Amino acid sequence: MLITDDFLPVPVPESLNATYLVPVAGLPRISTKNAVAALAGRLAEPVYGLARQMLDSPLMSVDTRPIGEFPELPPDLLTAFGATEAQLDRLAAASHLVVVQAEYRPGWPPAHEWAARAVAAAVAESVGGDVVDVFGLQFLDPATALRSLPDEHGRIRLVDWVLVPYSSDADGLWFTTKGLRRFGLLELQTQGVPDHLTRAWGAVMTGAARRLLRDWTDGLAGEEVPAFVQLPVLATVTGHDIAVAYGNPEQHGATAPVLLRLELDPATDPDADSFLSLRPPEGHPGPDGRYYAAACATLFAGIQPDVRYARSGDAMSKAIATARAGLDDVRTRFVGGRLPRESQLVVKYGLPGEDGPEYVWAGVTTWDDAERIVGVSASDANSDPTVRIGSPVVVEAADVVDWALLDGTGVVEGGWTQAVLDAGERPHADN
C-alpha cells in the first residue's frame, strides 16, 4: 500500500448493515412483497428492482416481533432528531416492530441502505405508520423516506442521509457528521468553531462530506474491496459541493474553493467511534476559528463589502428602502425562531471611511433590543482594523441598509443592495 504525505489511508470495513423499524399496532395485514410491489412505477430504477431482488435474497431479512423484545427507543434522542408528538404516540401504542435489515459490501451504490429504506417505507405505507431509521435515530414518514431515495438519474440529497449535529463547550462548537458510516466512511468532526457559524459550518461540513464521500466511493470502485482507501490530506470544498449535497446543483454559484486538512483521530475507547477531523491547512496563522469564519465567507460569497453609497432616487436607494421596510418583520421572525431552518440572518451596515461609507456584513447572533443588533463580522473592513472576520460587533439598527438570509446555497431572501451591485450598477459617491 502506497502511503504519502499527500494522502491519508482510511480503513475499509468488510461489510455494511442497515436496520429500519416500522412500529405497528397488531400484525401487518399485507405481506412485505405485496407492499413493495405497490411501489411499482413510483420508485425509480435501479432502487425498485434492487429492493425486490434483495428481499428475495439472504442479504435482507424482514421480521415482525413483539415490541417488548427490543430495548426502548430513547424518546429524548428521537425528539432531538425531529420526532413529532404524533410519531412518539404511535410508537407508544405499537405492539410489534417490523424489522428490516440488509447487508452489502462497501461501495456505490449503497444497496443495503437503499433497499432496506425502500422496503421499510413500503411496509410503513401499507400500515399507515412510520419508518424509524435506527442509524440516525430518526422518524421518517413513508413519503419522506421514498423521496430520499435516488431519482431516475441516480441522484440523492446527501442531507437526507447525513446529519450534522453539534454541541457547545468552552472552546466553541463541536460539529460531527452522523451518517457517513452508512457508506463505510468514518464520520467527520470539527472542534472550536465560533458560535456564530452554527448554520454556515453545518453546511460546510455537509459539502465536505459530499466531496470526501465521492473520493471514498471512487476508491471502492474495483471488483475487490480494498483494506484501505487513500483520501487526500487536503480536502477541497466548493460552493458546488454544498449545493449538490442540499439537492440544488443549479444554485452553486462560482465561489472560490476552500482547503481543509484531514486528520485521523482514532478512538482510545474500543466502544467509541474514530473520526476524521477537519482542520485548517498547516501554517495557517491565527486561531482555527478565524480560518473557519474566513472559509464560510469565501463559500457564501453572495455578500461582499462595498465602498460606495447611493444617490437618492437611483436603484440602490430603492434597494435600501425595500430592505429597511422589511427590517421589523425579519427581526420578529428571528426573535421568534421562525426563520427557515438552516438559515443565517446577516445585516449590512456602514462604517465611516475617507472616501465615503464602507458597507460590511455581519452575522446576527442576538437582537433583543430593537435598536441594537449584536453579531459578528462576516468580512474584514478596510476602514476599521478592529472589524475582522469573526470579530464581535454591535450594529445600530438605524445604520442597517440591507439584510439577507443565507443557507448552504447562498442568499435565499433579501440582499437587495447586493442584487443591484451584481446587476452592474456602480453608483458614484455623493460629495
PDB file of N, CA, C and O in Angstrom, residues 45-79:
ATOM      1  N   GLU A  45     -35.846   3.173 -10.922  1.00  0.00           N
ATOM      2  CA  GLU A  45     -34.811   2.141 -11.018  1.00  0.00           C
ATOM      3  C   GLU A  45     -33.450   2.822 -10.874  1.00  0.00           C
ATOM      4  O   GLU A  45     -33.310   3.992 -11.209  1.00  0.00           O
ATOM      5  N   PRO A  46     -32.456   2.082 -10.340  1.00  0.00           N
ATOM      6  CA  PRO A  46     -32.488   0.642 -10.054  1.00  0.00           C
ATOM      7  C   PRO A  46     -33.025   0.291  -8.668  1.00  0.00           C
ATOM      8  O   PRO A  46     -32.989  -0.874  -8.292  1.00  0.00           O
ATOM      9  N   VAL A  47     -33.512   1.300  -7.892  1.00  0.00           N
ATOM     10  CA  VAL A  47     -33.844   1.010  -6.498  1.00  0.00           C
ATOM     11  C   VAL A  47     -35.018   0.049  -6.386  1.00  0.00           C
ATOM     12  O   VAL A  47     -35.009  -0.864  -5.550  1.00  0.00           O
ATOM     13  N   TYR A  48     -36.042   0.209  -7.219  1.00  0.00           N
ATOM     14  CA  TYR A  48     -37.206  -0.674  -7.126  1.00  0.00           C
ATOM     15  C   TYR A  48     -36.797  -2.124  -7.375  1.00  0.00           C
ATOM     16  O   TYR A  48     -37.121  -3.026  -6.594  1.00  0.00           O
ATOM     17  N   GLY A  49     -36.060  -2.371  -8.446  1.00  0.00           N
ATOM     18  CA  GLY A  49     -35.607  -3.729  -8.731  1.00  0.00           C
ATOM     19  C   GLY A  49     -34.649  -4.239  -7.670  1.00  0.00           C
ATOM     20  O   GLY A  49     -34.692  -5.419  -7.293  1.00  0.00           O
ATOM     21  N   LEU A  50     -33.798  -3.335  -7.169  1.00  0.00           N
ATOM     22  CA  LEU A  50     -32.840  -3.719  -6.133  1.00  0.00           C
ATOM     23  C   LEU A  50     -33.566  -4.161  -4.870  1.00  0.00           C
ATOM     24  O   LEU A  50     -33.206  -5.186  -4.249  1.00  0.00           O
ATOM     25  N   ALA A  51     -34.602  -3.434  -4.482  1.00  0.00           N
ATOM     26  CA  ALA A  51     -35.354  -3.794  -3.276  1.00  0.00           C
ATOM     27  C   ALA A  51     -36.004  -5.163  -3.430  1.00  0.00           C
ATOM     28  O   ALA A  51     -35.981  -5.992  -2.502  1.00  0.00           O
ATOM     29  N   ARG A  52     -36.592  -5.436  -4.597  1.00  0.00           N
ATOM     30  CA  ARG A  52     -37.252  -6.730  -4.803  1.00  0.00           C
ATOM     31  C   ARG A  52     -36.231  -7.869  -4.837  1.00  0.00           C
ATOM     32  O   ARG A  52     -36.477  -8.954  -4.284  1.00  0.00           O
ATOM     33  N   GLN A  53     -35.079  -7.624  -5.462  1.00  0.00           N
ATOM     34  CA  GLN A  53     -34.053  -8.667  -5.530  1.00  0.00           C
ATOM     35  C   GLN A  53     -33.494  -8.987  -4.147  1.00  0.00           C
ATOM     36  O   GLN A  53     -33.342 -10.154  -3.780  1.00  0.00           O
ATOM     37  N   MET A  54     -33.187  -7.942  -3.368  1.00  0.00           N
ATOM     38  CA  MET A  54     -32.616  -8.194  -2.043  1.00  0.00           C
ATOM     39  C   MET A  54     -33.635  -8.824  -1.109  1.00  0.00           C
ATOM     40  O   MET A  54     -33.278  -9.619  -0.221  1.00  0.00           O
ATOM     41  N   LEU A  55     -34.914  -8.489  -1.300  1.00  0.00           N
ATOM     42  CA  LEU A  55     -35.961  -9.089  -0.477  1.00  0.00           C
ATOM     43  C   LEU A  55     -36.028 -10.600  -0.673  1.00  0.00           C
ATOM     44  O   LEU A  55     -36.373 -11.351   0.251  1.00  0.00           O
ATOM     45  N   ASP A  56     -35.651 -11.053  -1.872  1.00  0.00           N
ATOM     46  CA  ASP A  56     -35.666 -12.489  -2.177  1.00  0.00           C
ATOM     47  C   ASP A  56     -34.318 -13.154  -1.928  1.00  0.00           C
ATOM     48  O   ASP A  56     -34.140 -14.332  -2.273  1.00  0.00           O
ATOM     49  N   SER A  57     -33.373 -12.427  -1.343  1.00  0.00           N
ATOM     50  CA  SER A  57     -32.026 -12.970  -1.164  1.00  0.00           C
ATOM     51  C   SER A  57     -31.670 -13.045   0.315  1.00  0.00           C
ATOM     52  O   SER A  57     -32.330 -12.434   1.158  1.00  0.00           O
ATOM     53  N   PRO A  58     -30.603 -13.778   0.643  1.00  0.00           N
ATOM     54  CA  PRO A  58     -30.161 -13.844   2.043  1.00  0.00           C
ATOM     55  C   PRO A  58     -29.593 -12.521   2.555  1.00  0.00           C
ATOM     56  O   PRO A  58     -29.295 -12.407   3.758  1.00  0.00           O
ATOM     57  N   LEU A  59     -29.413 -11.531   1.666  1.00  0.00           N
ATOM     58  CA  LEU A  59     -28.838 -10.250   2.082  1.00  0.00           C
ATOM     59  C   LEU A  59     -29.824  -9.387   2.859  1.00  0.00           C
ATOM     60  O   LEU A  59     -29.437  -8.376   3.445  1.00  0.00           O
ATOM     61  N   MET A  60     -31.116  -9.741   2.841  1.00  0.00           N
ATOM     62  CA  MET A  60     -32.123  -8.957   3.549  1.00  0.00           C
ATOM     63  C   MET A  60     -33.019  -9.876   4.372  1.00  0.00           C
ATOM     64  O   MET A  60     -33.342 -10.990   3.942  1.00  0.00           O
ATOM     65  N   SER A  61     -33.405  -9.381   5.539  1.00  0.00           N
ATOM     66  CA  SER A  61     -34.382 -10.093   6.367  1.00  0.00           C
ATOM     67  C   SER A  61     -35.458  -9.111   6.806  1.00  0.00           C
ATOM     68  O   SER A  61     -35.181  -7.935   7.054  1.00  0.00           O
ATOM     69  N   VAL A  62     -36.704  -9.608   6.889  1.00  0.00           N
ATOM     70  CA  VAL A  62     -37.840  -8.819   7.380  1.00  0.00           C
ATOM     71  C   VAL A  62     -38.561  -9.665   8.420  1.00  0.00           C
ATOM     72  O   VAL A  62     -39.094 -10.731   8.099  1.00  0.00           O
ATOM     73  N   ASP A  63     -38.546  -9.218   9.674  1.00  0.00           N
ATOM     74  CA  ASP A  63     -39.158  -9.970  10.771  1.00  0.00           C
ATOM     75  C   ASP A  63     -40.130  -9.063  11.533  1.00  0.00           C
ATOM     76  O   ASP A  63     -39.868  -7.857  11.697  1.00  0.00           O
ATOM     77  N   THR A  64     -41.208  -9.646  12.013  1.00  0.00           N
ATOM     78  CA  THR A  64     -42.147  -8.929  12.869  1.00  0.00           C
ATOM     79  C   THR A  64     -42.073  -9.534  14.265  1.00  0.00           C
ATOM     80  O   THR A  64     -42.298 -10.741  14.439  1.00  0.00           O
ATOM     81  N   ARG A  65     -41.762  -8.688  15.258  1.00  0.00           N
ATOM     82  CA  ARG A  65     -41.556  -9.189  16.611  1.00  0.00           C
ATOM     83  C   ARG A  65     -42.304  -8.315  17.613  1.00  0.00           C
ATOM     84  O   ARG A  65     -42.500  -7.112  17.370  1.00  0.00           O
ATOM     85  N   PRO A  66     -42.682  -8.874  18.758  1.00  0.00           N
ATOM     86  CA  PRO A  66     -43.305  -8.057  19.815  1.00  0.00           C
ATOM     87  C   PRO A  66     -42.354  -6.936  20.243  1.00  0.00           C
ATOM     88  O   PRO A  66     -41.138  -7.154  20.367  1.00  0.00           O
ATOM     89  N   ILE A  67     -42.901  -5.764  20.462  1.00  0.00           N
ATOM     90  CA  ILE A  67     -42.052  -4.615  20.763  1.00  0.00           C
ATOM     91  C   ILE A  67     -41.305  -4.792  22.079  1.00  0.00           C
ATOM     92  O   ILE A  67     -40.225  -4.226  22.278  1.00  0.00           O
ATOM     93  N   GLY A  68     -41.855  -5.616  22.969  1.00  0.00           N
ATOM     94  CA  GLY A  68     -41.202  -5.845  24.248  1.00  0.00           C
ATOM     95  C   GLY A  68     -39.881  -6.571  24.148  1.00  0.00           C
ATOM     96  O   GLY A  68     -39.104  -6.590  25.112  1.00  0.00           O
ATOM     97  N   GLU A  69     -39.591  -7.194  22.993  1.00  0.00           N
ATOM     98  CA  GLU A  69     -38.315  -7.895  22.812  1.00  0.00           C
ATOM     99  C   GLU A  69     -37.157  -6.937  22.539  1.00  0.00           C
ATOM    100  O   GLU A  69     -35.999  -7.364  22.509  1.00  0.00           O
ATOM    101  N   PHE A  70     -37.478  -5.654  22.343  1.00  0.00           N
ATOM    102  CA  PHE A  70     -36.446  -4.690  21.975  1.00  0.00           C
ATOM    103  C   PHE A  70     -36.228  -3.688  23.099  1.00  0.00           C
ATOM    104  O   PHE A  70     -37.160  -3.361  23.841  1.00  0.00           O
ATOM    105  N   PRO A  71     -35.005  -3.187  23.221  1.00  0.00           N
ATOM    106  CA  PRO A  71     -34.777  -2.082  24.165  1.00  0.00           C
ATOM    107  C   PRO A  71     -35.623  -0.869  23.752  1.00  0.00           C
ATOM    108  O   PRO A  71     -35.891  -0.661  22.568  1.00  0.00           O
ATOM    109  N   GLU A  72     -36.031  -0.091  24.719  1.00  0.00           N
ATOM    110  CA  GLU A  72     -36.855   1.083  24.419  1.00  0.00           C
ATOM    111  C   GLU A  72     -36.073   2.091  23.579  1.00  0.00           C
ATOM    112  O   GLU A  72     -34.916   2.406  23.877  1.00  0.00           O
ATOM    113  N   LEU A  73     -36.691   2.572  22.528  1.00  0.00           N
ATOM    114  CA  LEU A  73     -36.075   3.633  21.737  1.00  0.00           C
ATOM    115  C   LEU A  73     -36.108   4.925  22.542  1.00  0.00           C
ATOM    116  O   LEU A  73     -37.164   5.291  23.071  1.00  0.00           O
ATOM    117  N   PRO A  74     -34.994   5.635  22.672  1.00  0.00           N
ATOM    118  CA  PRO A  74     -34.940   6.804  23.566  1.00  0.00           C
ATOM    119  C   PRO A  74     -35.767   7.975  23.023  1.00  0.00           C
ATOM    120  O   PRO A  74     -35.395   8.581  22.010  1.00  0.00           O
ATOM    121  N   PRO A  75     -36.892   8.321  23.661  1.00  0.00           N
ATOM    122  CA  PRO A  75     -37.737   9.390  23.131  1.00  0.00           C
ATOM    123  C   PRO A  75     -37.056  10.742  23.113  1.00  0.00           C
ATOM    124  O   PRO A  75     -37.339  11.575  22.242  1.00  0.00           O
ATOM    125  N   ASP A  76     -36.140  11.000  24.073  1.00  0.00           N
ATOM    126  CA  ASP A  76     -35.469  12.302  24.088  1.00  0.00           C
ATOM    127  C   ASP A  76     -34.575  12.475  22.867  1.00  0.00           C
ATOM    128  O   ASP A  76     -34.560  13.550  22.230  1.00  0.00           O
ATOM    129  N   LEU A  77     -33.845  11.406  22.499  1.00  0.00           N
ATOM    130  CA  LEU A  77     -32.998  11.493  21.315  1.00  0.00           C
ATOM    131  C   LEU A  77     -33.832  11.540  20.036  1.00  0.00           C
ATOM    132  O   LEU A  77     -33.513  12.270  19.093  1.00  0.00           O
ATOM    133  N   LEU A  78     -34.900  10.762  19.991  1.00  0.00           N
ATOM    134  CA  LEU A  78     -35.787  10.809  18.827  1.00  0.00           C
ATOM    135  C   LEU A  78     -36.354  12.214  18.647  1.00  0.00           C
ATOM    136  O   LEU A  78     -36.443  12.731  17.533  1.00  0.00           O
ATOM    137  N   THR A  79     -36.724  12.856  19.757  1.00  0.00           N
ATOM    138  CA  THR A  79     -37.240  14.222  19.694  1.00  0.00           C
ATOM    139  C   THR A  79     -36.158  15.179  19.214  1.00  0.00           C
ATOM    140  O   THR A  79     -36.419  16.072  18.397  1.00  0.00           O
TER     141      THR A  79
END
